[in-house]
Tab-separated table of C-alpha atoms and ligand atoms in Angstrom:
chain	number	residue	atom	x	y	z
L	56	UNK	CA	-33.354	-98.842	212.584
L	57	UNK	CA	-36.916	-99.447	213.770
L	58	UNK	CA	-39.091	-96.643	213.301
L	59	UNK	CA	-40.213	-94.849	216.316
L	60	UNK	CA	-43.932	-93.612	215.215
L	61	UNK	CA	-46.029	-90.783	217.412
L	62	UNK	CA	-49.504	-90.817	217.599
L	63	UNK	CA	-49.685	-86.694	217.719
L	64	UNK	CA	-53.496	-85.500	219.539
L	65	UNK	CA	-54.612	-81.969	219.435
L	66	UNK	CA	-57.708	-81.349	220.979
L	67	UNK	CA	-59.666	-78.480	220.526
L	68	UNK	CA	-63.557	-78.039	222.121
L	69	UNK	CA	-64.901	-78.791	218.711
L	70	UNK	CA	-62.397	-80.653	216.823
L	71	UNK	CA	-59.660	-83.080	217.055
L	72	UNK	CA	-56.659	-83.663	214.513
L	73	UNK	CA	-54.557	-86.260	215.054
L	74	UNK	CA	-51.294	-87.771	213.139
L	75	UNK	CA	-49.210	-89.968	213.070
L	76	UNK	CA	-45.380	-88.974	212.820
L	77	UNK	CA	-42.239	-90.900	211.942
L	78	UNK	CA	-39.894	-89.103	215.275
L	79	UNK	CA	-37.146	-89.800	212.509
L	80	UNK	CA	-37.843	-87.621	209.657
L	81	UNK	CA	-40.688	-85.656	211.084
L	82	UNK	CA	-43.259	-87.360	208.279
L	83	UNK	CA	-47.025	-87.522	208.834
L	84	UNK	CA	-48.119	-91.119	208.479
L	85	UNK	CA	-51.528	-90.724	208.345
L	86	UNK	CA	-53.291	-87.103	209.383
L	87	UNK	CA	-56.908	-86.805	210.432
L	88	UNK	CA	-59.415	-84.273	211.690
L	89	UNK	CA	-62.745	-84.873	213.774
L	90	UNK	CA	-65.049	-81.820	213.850
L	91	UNK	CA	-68.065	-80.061	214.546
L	92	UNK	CA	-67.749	-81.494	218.024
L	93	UNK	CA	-71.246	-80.835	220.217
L	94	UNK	CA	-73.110	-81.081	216.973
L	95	UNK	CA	-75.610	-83.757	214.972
L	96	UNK	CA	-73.208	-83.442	211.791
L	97	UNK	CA	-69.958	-84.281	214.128
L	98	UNK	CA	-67.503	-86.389	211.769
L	99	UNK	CA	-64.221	-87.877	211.235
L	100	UNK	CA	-61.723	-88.093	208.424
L	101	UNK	CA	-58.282	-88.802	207.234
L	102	UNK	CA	-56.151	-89.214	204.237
L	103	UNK	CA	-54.480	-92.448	203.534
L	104	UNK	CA	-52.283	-92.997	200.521
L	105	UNK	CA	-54.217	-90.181	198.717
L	106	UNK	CA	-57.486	-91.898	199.435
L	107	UNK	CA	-59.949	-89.312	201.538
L	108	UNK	CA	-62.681	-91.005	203.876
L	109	UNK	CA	-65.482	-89.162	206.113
L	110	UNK	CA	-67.213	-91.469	209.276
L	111	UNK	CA	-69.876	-89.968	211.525
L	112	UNK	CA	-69.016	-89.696	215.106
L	113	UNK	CA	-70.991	-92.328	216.838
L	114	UNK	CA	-71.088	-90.881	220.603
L	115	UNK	CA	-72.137	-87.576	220.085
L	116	UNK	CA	-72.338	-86.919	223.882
L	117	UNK	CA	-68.617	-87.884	224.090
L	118	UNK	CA	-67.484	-87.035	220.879
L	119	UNK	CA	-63.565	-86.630	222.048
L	120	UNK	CA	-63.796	-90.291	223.372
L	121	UNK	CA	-65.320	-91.459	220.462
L	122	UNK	CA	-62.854	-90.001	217.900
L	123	UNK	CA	-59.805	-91.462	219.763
L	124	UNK	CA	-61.426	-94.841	219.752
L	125	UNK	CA	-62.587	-94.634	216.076
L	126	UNK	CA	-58.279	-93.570	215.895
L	127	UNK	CA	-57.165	-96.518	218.201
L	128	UNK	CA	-59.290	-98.912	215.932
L	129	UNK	CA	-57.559	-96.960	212.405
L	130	UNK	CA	-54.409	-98.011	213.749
L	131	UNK	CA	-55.393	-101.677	214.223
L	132	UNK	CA	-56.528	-101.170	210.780
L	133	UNK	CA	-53.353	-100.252	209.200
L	134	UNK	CA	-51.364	-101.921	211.141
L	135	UNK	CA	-49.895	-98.564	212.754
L	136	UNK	CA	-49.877	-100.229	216.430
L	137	UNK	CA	-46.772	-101.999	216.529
L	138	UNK	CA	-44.699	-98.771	215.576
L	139	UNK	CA	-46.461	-96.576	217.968
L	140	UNK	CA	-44.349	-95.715	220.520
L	141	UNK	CA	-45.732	-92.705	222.250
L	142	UNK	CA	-48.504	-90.687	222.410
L	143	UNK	CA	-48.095	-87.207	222.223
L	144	UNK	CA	-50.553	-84.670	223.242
L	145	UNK	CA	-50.791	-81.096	221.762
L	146	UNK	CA	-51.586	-78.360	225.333
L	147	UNK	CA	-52.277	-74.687	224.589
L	148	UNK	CA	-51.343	-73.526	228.572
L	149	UNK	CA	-48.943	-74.849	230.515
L	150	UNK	CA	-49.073	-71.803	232.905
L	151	UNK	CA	-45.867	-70.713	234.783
L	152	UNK	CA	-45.724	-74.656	236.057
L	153	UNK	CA	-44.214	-76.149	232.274
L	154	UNK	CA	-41.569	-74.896	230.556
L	155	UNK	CA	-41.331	-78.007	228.298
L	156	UNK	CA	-42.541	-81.298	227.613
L	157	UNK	CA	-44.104	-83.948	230.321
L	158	UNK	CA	-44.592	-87.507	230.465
L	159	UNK	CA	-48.297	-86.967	231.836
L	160	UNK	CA	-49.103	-89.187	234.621
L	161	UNK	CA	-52.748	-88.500	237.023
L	162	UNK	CA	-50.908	-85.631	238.488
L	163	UNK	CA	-49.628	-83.868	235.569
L	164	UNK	CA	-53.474	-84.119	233.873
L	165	UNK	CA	-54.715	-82.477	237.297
L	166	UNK	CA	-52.282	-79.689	236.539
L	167	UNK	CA	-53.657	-79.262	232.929
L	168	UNK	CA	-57.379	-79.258	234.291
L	169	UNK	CA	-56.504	-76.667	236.688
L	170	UNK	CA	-54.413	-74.339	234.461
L	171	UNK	CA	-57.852	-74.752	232.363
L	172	UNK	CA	-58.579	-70.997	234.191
L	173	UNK	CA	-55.924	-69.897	231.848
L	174	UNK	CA	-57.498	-71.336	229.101
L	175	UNK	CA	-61.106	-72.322	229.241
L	176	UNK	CA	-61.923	-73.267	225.440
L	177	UNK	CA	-58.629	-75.226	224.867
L	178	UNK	CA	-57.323	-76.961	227.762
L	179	UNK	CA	-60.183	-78.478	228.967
L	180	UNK	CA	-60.222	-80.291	225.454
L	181	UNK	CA	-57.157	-81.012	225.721
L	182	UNK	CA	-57.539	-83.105	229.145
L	183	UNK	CA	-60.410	-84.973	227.362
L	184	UNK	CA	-58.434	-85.570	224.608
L	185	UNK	CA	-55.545	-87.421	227.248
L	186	UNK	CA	-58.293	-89.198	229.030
L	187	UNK	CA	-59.369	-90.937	226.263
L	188	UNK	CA	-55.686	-91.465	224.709
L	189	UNK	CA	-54.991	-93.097	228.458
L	190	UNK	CA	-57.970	-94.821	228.650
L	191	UNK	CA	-57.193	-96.485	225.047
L	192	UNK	CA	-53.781	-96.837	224.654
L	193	UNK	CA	-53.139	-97.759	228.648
L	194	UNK	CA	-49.786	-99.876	228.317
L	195	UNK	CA	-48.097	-96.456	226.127
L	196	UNK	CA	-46.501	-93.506	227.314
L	197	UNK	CA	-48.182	-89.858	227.275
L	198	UNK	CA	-46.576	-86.668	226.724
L	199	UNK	CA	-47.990	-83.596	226.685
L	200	UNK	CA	-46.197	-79.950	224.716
L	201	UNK	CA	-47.507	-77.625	226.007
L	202	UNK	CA	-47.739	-73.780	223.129
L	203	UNK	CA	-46.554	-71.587	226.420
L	204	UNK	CA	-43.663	-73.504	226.820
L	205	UNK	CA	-40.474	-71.785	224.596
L	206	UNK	CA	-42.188	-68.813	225.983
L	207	UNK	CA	-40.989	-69.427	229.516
L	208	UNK	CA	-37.506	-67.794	228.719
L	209	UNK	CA	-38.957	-64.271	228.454
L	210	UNK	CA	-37.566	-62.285	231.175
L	211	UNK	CA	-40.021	-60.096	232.984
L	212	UNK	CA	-39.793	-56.820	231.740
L	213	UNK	CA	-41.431	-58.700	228.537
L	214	UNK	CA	-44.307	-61.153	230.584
L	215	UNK	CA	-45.278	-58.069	233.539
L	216	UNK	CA	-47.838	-56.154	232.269
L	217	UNK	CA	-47.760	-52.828	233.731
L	218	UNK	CA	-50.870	-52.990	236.277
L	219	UNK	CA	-50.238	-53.392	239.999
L	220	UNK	CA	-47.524	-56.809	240.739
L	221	UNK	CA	-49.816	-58.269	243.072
L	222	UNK	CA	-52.115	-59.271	240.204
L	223	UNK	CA	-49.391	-61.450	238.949
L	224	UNK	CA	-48.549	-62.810	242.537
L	225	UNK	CA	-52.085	-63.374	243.275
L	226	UNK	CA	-53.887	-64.602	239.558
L	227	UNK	CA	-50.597	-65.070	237.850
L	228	UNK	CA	-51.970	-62.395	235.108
L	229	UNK	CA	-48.794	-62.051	232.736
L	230	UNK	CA	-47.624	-62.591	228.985
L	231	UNK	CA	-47.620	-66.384	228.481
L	232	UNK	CA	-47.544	-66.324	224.426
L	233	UNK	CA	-48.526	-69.205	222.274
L	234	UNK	CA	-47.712	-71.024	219.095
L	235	UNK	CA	-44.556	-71.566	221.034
L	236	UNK	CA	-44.079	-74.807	219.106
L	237	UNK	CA	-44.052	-73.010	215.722
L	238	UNK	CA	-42.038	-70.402	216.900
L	239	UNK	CA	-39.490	-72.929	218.373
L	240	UNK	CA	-39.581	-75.070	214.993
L	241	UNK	CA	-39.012	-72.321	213.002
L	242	UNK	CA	-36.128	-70.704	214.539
L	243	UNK	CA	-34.459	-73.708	214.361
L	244	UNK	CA	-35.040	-74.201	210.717
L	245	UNK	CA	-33.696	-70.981	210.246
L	246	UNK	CA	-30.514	-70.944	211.677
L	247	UNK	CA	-30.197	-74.079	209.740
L	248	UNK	CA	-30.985	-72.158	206.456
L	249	UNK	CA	-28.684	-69.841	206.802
L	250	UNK	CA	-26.088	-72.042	208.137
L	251	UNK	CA	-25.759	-71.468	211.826
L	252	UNK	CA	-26.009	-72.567	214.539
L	253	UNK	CA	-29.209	-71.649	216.433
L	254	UNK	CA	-27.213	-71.046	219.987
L	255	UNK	CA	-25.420	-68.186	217.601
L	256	UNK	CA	-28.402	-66.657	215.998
L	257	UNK	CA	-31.343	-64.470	216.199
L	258	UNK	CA	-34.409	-64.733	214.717
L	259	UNK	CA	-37.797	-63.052	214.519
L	260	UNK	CA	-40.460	-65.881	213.749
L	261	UNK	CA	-43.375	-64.533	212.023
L	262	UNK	CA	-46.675	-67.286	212.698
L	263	UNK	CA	-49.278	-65.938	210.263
L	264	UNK	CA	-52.417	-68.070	210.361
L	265	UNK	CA	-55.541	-67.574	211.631
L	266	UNK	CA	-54.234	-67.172	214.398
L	267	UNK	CA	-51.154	-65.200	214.205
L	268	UNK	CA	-48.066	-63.846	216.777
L	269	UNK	CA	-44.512	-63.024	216.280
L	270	UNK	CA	-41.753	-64.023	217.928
L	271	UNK	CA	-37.838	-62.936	218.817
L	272	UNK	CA	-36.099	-65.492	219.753
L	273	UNK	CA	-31.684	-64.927	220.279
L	274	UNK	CA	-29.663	-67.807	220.746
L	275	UNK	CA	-32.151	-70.310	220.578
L	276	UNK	CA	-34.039	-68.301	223.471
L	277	UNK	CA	-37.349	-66.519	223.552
L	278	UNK	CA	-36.982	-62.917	224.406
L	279	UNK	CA	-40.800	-62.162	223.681
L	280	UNK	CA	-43.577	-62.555	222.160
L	281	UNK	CA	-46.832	-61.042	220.656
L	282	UNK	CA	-49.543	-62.944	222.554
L	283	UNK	CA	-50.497	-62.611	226.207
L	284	UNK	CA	-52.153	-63.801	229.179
L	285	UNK	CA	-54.500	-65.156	225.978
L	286	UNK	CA	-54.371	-65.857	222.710
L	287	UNK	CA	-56.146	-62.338	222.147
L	288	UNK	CA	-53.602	-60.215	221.701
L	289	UNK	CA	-50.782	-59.123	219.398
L	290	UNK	CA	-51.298	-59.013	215.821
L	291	UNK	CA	-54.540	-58.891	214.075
L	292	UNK	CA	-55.772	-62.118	213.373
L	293	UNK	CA	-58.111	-64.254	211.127
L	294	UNK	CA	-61.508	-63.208	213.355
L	295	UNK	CA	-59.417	-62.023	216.458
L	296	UNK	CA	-58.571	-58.109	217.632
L	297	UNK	CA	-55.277	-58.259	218.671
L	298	UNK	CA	-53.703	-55.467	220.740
L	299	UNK	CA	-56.947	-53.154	221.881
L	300	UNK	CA	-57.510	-50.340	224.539
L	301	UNK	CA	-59.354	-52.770	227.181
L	302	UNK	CA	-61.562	-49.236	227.766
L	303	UNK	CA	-64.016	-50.034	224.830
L	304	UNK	CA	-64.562	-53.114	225.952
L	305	UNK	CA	-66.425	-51.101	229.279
L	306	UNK	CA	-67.386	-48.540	226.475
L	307	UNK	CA	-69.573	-51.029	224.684
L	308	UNK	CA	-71.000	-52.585	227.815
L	309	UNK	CA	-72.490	-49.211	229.017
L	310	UNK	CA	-73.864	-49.087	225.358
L	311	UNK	CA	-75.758	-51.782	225.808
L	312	UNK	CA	-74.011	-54.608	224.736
L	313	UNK	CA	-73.575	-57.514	226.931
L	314	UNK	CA	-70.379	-58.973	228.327
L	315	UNK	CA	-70.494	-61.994	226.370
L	316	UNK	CA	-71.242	-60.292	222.916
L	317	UNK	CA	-68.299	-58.242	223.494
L	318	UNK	CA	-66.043	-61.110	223.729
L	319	UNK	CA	-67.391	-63.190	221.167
L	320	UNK	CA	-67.239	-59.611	218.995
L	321	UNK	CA	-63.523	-58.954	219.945
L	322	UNK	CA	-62.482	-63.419	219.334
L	323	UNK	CA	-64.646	-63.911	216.575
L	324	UNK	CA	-65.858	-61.088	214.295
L	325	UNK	CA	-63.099	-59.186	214.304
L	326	UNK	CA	-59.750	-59.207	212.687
L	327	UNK	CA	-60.190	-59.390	208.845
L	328	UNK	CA	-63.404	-60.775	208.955
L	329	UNK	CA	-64.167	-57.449	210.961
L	330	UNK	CA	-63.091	-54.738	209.245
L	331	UNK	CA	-63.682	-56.167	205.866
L	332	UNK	CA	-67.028	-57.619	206.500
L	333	UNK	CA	-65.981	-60.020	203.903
L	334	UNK	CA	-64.161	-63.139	205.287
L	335	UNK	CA	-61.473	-64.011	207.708
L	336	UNK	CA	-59.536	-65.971	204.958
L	337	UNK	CA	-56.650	-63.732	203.716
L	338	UNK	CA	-56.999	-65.210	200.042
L	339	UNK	CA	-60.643	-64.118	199.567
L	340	UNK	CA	-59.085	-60.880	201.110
L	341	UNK	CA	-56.517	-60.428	198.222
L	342	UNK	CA	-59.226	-61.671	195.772
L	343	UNK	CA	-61.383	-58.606	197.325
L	344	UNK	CA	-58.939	-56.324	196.879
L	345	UNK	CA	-57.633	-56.809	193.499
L	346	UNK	CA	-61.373	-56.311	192.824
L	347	UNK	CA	-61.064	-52.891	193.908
L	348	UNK	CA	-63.114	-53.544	197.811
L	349	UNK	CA	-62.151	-50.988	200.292
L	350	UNK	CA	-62.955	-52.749	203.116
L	351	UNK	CA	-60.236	-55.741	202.315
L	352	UNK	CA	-57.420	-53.190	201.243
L	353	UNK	CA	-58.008	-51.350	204.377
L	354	UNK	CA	-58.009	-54.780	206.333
L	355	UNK	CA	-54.851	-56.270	204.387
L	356	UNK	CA	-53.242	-52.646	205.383
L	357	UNK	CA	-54.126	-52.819	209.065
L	358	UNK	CA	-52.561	-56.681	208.764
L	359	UNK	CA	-49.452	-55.687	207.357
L	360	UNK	CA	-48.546	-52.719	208.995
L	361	UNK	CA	-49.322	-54.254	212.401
L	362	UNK	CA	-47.101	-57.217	211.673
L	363	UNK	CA	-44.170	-54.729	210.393
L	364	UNK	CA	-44.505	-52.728	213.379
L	365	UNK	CA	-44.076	-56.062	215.407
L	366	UNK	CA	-41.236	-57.403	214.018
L	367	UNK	CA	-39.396	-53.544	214.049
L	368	UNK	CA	-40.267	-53.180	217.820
L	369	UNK	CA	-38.561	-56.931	218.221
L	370	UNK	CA	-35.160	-55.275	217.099
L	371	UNK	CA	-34.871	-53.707	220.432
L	372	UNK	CA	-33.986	-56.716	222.832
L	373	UNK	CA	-31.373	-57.803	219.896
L	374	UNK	CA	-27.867	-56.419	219.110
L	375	UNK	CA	-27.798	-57.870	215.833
L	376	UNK	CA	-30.755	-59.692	213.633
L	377	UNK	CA	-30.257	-62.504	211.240
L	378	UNK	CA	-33.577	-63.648	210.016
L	379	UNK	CA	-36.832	-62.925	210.136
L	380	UNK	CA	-38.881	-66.362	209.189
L	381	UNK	CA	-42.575	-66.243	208.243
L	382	UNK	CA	-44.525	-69.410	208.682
L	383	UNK	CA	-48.239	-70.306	209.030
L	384	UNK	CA	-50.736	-70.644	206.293
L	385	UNK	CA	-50.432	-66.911	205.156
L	386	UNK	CA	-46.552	-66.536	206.209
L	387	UNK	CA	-46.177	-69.844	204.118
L	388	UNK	CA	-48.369	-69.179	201.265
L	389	UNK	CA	-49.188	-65.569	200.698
L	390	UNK	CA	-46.807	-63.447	198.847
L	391	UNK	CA	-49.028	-60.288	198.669
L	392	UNK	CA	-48.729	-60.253	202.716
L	393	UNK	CA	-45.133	-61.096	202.642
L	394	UNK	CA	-44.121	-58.598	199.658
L	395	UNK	CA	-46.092	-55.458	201.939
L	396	UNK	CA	-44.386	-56.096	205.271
L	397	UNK	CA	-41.025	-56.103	203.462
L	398	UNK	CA	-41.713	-52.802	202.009
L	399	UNK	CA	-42.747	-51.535	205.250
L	400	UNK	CA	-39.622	-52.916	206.282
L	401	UNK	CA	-37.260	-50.717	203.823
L	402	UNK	CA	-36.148	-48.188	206.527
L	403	UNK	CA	-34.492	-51.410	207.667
L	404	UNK	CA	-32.848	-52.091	204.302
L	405	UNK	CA	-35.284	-55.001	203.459
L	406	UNK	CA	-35.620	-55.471	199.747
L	407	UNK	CA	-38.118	-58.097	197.956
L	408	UNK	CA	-36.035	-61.069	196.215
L	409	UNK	CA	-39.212	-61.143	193.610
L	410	UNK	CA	-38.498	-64.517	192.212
L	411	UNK	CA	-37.556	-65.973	195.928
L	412	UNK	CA	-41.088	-64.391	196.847
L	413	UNK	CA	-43.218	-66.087	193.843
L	414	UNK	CA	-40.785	-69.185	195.223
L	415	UNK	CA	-41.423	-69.898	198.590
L	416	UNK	CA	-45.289	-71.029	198.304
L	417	UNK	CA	-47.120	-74.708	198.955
L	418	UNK	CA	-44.507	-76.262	201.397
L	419	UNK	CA	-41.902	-74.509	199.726
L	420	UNK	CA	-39.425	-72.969	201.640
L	421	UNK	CA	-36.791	-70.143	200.888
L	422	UNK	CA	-35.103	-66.733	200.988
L	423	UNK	CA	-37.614	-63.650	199.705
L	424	UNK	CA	-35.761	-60.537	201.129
L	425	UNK	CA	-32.130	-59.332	202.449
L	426	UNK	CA	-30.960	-56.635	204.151
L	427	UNK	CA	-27.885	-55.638	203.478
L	428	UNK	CA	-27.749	-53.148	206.095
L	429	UNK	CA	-28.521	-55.195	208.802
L	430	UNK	CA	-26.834	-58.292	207.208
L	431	UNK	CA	-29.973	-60.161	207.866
L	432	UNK	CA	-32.367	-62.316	205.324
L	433	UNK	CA	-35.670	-62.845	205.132
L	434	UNK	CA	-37.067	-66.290	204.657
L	435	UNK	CA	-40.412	-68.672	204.282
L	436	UNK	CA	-39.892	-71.767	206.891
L	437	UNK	CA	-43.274	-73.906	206.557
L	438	UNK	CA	-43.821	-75.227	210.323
L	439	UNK	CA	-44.542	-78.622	211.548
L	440	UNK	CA	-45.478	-78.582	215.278
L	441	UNK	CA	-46.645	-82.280	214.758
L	442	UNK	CA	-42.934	-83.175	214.406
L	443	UNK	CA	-41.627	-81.359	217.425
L	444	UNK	CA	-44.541	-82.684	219.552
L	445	UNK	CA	-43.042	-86.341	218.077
L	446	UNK	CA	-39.819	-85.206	218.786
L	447	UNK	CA	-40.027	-83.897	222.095
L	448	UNK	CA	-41.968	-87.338	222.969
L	449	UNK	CA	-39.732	-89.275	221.647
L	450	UNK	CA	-36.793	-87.465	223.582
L	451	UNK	CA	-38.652	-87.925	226.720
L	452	UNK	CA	-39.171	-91.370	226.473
Y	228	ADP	P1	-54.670	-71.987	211.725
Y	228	ADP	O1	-54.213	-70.875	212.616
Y	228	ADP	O2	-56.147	-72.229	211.794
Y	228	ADP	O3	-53.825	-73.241	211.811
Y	228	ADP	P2	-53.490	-71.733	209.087
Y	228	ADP	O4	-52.073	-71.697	209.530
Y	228	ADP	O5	-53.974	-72.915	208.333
Y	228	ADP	O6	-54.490	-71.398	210.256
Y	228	ADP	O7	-53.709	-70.435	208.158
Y	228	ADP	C1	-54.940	-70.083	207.614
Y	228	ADP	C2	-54.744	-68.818	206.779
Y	228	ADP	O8	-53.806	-69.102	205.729
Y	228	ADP	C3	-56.013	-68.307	206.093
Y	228	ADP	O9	-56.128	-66.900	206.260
Y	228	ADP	C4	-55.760	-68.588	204.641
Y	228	ADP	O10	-56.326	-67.616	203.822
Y	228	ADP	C5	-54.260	-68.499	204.544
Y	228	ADP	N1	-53.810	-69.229	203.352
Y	228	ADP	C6	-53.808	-70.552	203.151
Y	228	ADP	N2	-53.394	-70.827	201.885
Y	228	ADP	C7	-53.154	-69.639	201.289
Y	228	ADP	C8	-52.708	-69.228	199.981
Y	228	ADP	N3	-52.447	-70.121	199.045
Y	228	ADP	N4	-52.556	-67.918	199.736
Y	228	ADP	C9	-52.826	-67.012	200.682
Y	228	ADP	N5	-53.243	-67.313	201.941
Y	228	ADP	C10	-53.407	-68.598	202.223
C-alpha cells in the first residue's frame, strides 16, 4: 500500500513544530521546531536520520510564513512531497462551533480567526500557520483538530459555570477543556491495554506536562474535564495557577498591581515555578527536593495532591472505573509524581506495582498500580497527538 504521509503544523505565537506522520502507523517522519518567533535569534530545526540541524529564520517580520516555506522547501529536499497527502493543522479553540475535525476552506479559517476571542495567544497563530500552509501547498487538502473538540460531549452540568446563564448565551463563557487530542489518544490506548473495547470502558486520562488537565472519559465519551473557558484552570501546572478564587485577582489590583502583571503572574510565574521559586521543570523539582528544598517538596505536594483530588472527584459521573492513564512529559516520565498520587489514591485501593513504576519511563508504556477494590488499573500511555491529527486528516480526506 502507498503510504499516506501528513504534514502535521502546530502553531504557537512564538514557535512552530511541525512533522511529518505516516497516517498508517502513526510514525514521525521527520519532526521540527521553529522558535523564538518575534525575536533576532528566531530559528529552525529538525532531526533527520539522527542528524540535528539549526537554520535562522530569514523573515523575521513573518516568521510563521517563513518557517512553512523553509518546511515546503525540506520536503522538496527529501523527497517527502510525493507522499504528502494532507496537511493537518494543530487548533487550540474550536469554540462551541467544532466538535471534530474540518477540511478548512476560507470560511472555516474565518471561524478560527474569530473564535481567536477565545483564545488570543494560540489561535491567531494558528490561522497564520494555515495561511501560509495554503498559500504553499495550494493544490493539498487542509484540516484543522481542533484541542476543544472531544470536549464537546460534556453535558452541561460539567461546561455551565455557576454565574448568571445569560453570560453563556451572550459571550459563550463555559468549560471548553483542552488537550482534547491527548485525552482522546489516550483513552483509546487504554482500553486497548487492558483489552476492551473503548465504547465499554472508562477511563480517567491524566495529561501531565507543562501544561497539565485530567480527563474522564466513559464509553469513549468525555464527561469532563479539568480546564475551562482557558487553559488556566484545573490542575497546577508548569508556570500556570490552576483552579484560584478569581477575588485575589481584584485583591492584587487594589494593591497596586496592574491588570496585566496579574495575568502574566497567575500564566507564567506560578505553578511550580511559583511556589518553589526554583523552576517550572518537575525534574529539577525532584532534584530540589531530594536535596532537602522546602519550597520544591511543598510544590511537588501541592502537584500531587491536586491531581489526586482530580482524578477522585472524576469517580462521581462514573458507575464503575477501569483505568486511570497518565501521559505527558511528567505522566510519561516521572515516577516520583506517579508513585505520590497513587498513594494518595489508597482510600481507593490503589497500590504501586514498584517494578511496573521504574518500567513505564522514555516512551515506555505499562501498568504501575491496581485496585483491586475498584477492579481498575493504573497505567503510563505516552501520547501522540501528531498521529491523531494525521489520522483524523487522513479520515477526512
Ligand atoms: P508541554 O506541555 O510543553 O508539551 P511536556 O509534555 O513536554 O510539556 O512536559 C514537560 C514536563 O515533563 C516538564 O515538567 C519536565 O520536567 C517533565 N519531564 C520530562 N522528562 C522527564 C523525566 N525524565 N522525569 C521527570 N519529568 C520529566
Amino acid at each position: 500500500m502507498v503510504s499516506k504521509n501528513v504534514l502535521v503544523i502546530n502553531s504557537g505565537s512564538s514557535s512552530l513544530k511541525f512533522a511529518v506522520i505516516d497516517s498508517q502507523s502513526g510514525d514521525a517522519l521527520i519532526s521540527g521546531l521553529g522558535e523564538c518567533f518575534g525575536l533576532p535569534e528566531a530559528v529552525i530545526g529538525w532531526k533527520f536520520n539522527g542528524e540535528k540541524v539549526q537554520e535562522a529564520i530569514s523573515d523575521l517580520e513573518n516568521p510563521h510564513q517563513a518557517a512553512v516555506s523553509r518546511v515546503v522547501k525540506l520536503m522538496e529536499e527529501l523527497g517527502f512531497c510525493d507522499s504528502i497527502v494532507a496537511v493537518g493543522h494543530r487548533i487550540v479553540h474550536g469554540g462551541e462551533k467544532f466538535d471534530s475535525a474540518v477540511r478548512i476552506d476560507d470560511e472555516i479559517l474565518k471561524e478560527i480567526e474569530d473564535l481567536s476571542e477565545l483564545a488570543p495567544l494560540h489561535n491567531p497563530a494558528g490561522a497564520k500557520g494555515i495561511r501560509a500552509a495554503m498559500s504553499a501547498y495550494p493544490s493539498l487538502p487542509q484540516f484543522a483538530v481542533f484541542d476543544t473538540a472531544f470536549h464537546q460531549t460534556m453535558p452541561e452540568k460539567a461546561f455551565i459555570y455557576a454565574v448568571p446563564y445569560e453570560l453563556y448565551e451572550k459571550y459563550g463563557i463555559r468549560r471548553y477543556g483542552a488537550h482534547g487530542t491527548s485525552h482522546y489518544f489516550v483513552s483509546r490506548e487504554a482500553a486497548k491495554m487492558i483489552g476492551k473495547k473503548v465504547e465499554e470502558t472508562s477511563v480517567i486520562t491524566v495529561h501531565l506536562g507543562n501544561g497539565a488537565s485530567v480527563a474522564v472519559v466513559e464509553n469513549g465519551i468525555c464527561l469532563d474535564t479539568s480546564m475551562g473557558f482557558t487553559p488556566l484552570a484545573g490542575l497546577m501546572m508548569g508556570t500556570r495557577c490552576g483552579d484560584i478564587d478569581p477575588i485575589v485577582i481584584e485583591f492584587l489590583i487594589k494593591k497596586g498591581w496592574a491588570r496585566e502583571d496579574v495575568f502574566e503572574m497567575l500564566n507564567k510565574k506560578s505553578g511550580f515555578l511559583g511556589i518553589s521559586e526554583i523552576t517550572s521543570d518537575v525534574r529539577g523539582i525532584v532534584e530540589a527536593m531530594n536535596e532537602g528544598n522546602k519550597g520544591a517538596k511543598l510544590a511537588f505536594d501541592v502537584f500531587t495532591y491536586r491531581v489526586a483530588k482530580y482524578i477522585a472527584s472524576y469517580l462521581a459521573p462514573l458507575s464503575s472505573l477501569d483505568a486511570i492513564a497518565f501521559t505527558g512529559g511528567i505522566g510519561e516520565n516521572s515516577l516520583d509524581v506517579r508513585r505520590e498520587v497513587i498513594k494518595n489514591l489508597s482510600i481507593l485501593g490503589f497500590e504501586e506495582d514498584v517494578a511496573g513504576n521504574e518500567a513505564a519511563r522514555f516512551g515506555a508504556s505499562g501498568q504501575i498500580a491496581e485496585s483491586k477494590m475498584l477492579g481498575a488499573k493504573a497505567v503510563v500511555i505516552p501520547t501522540n497527538e501528531e498521529f491523531v491529527i494525521a489520522q483524523q486528516s487522513v479520515a477526512l480526506l
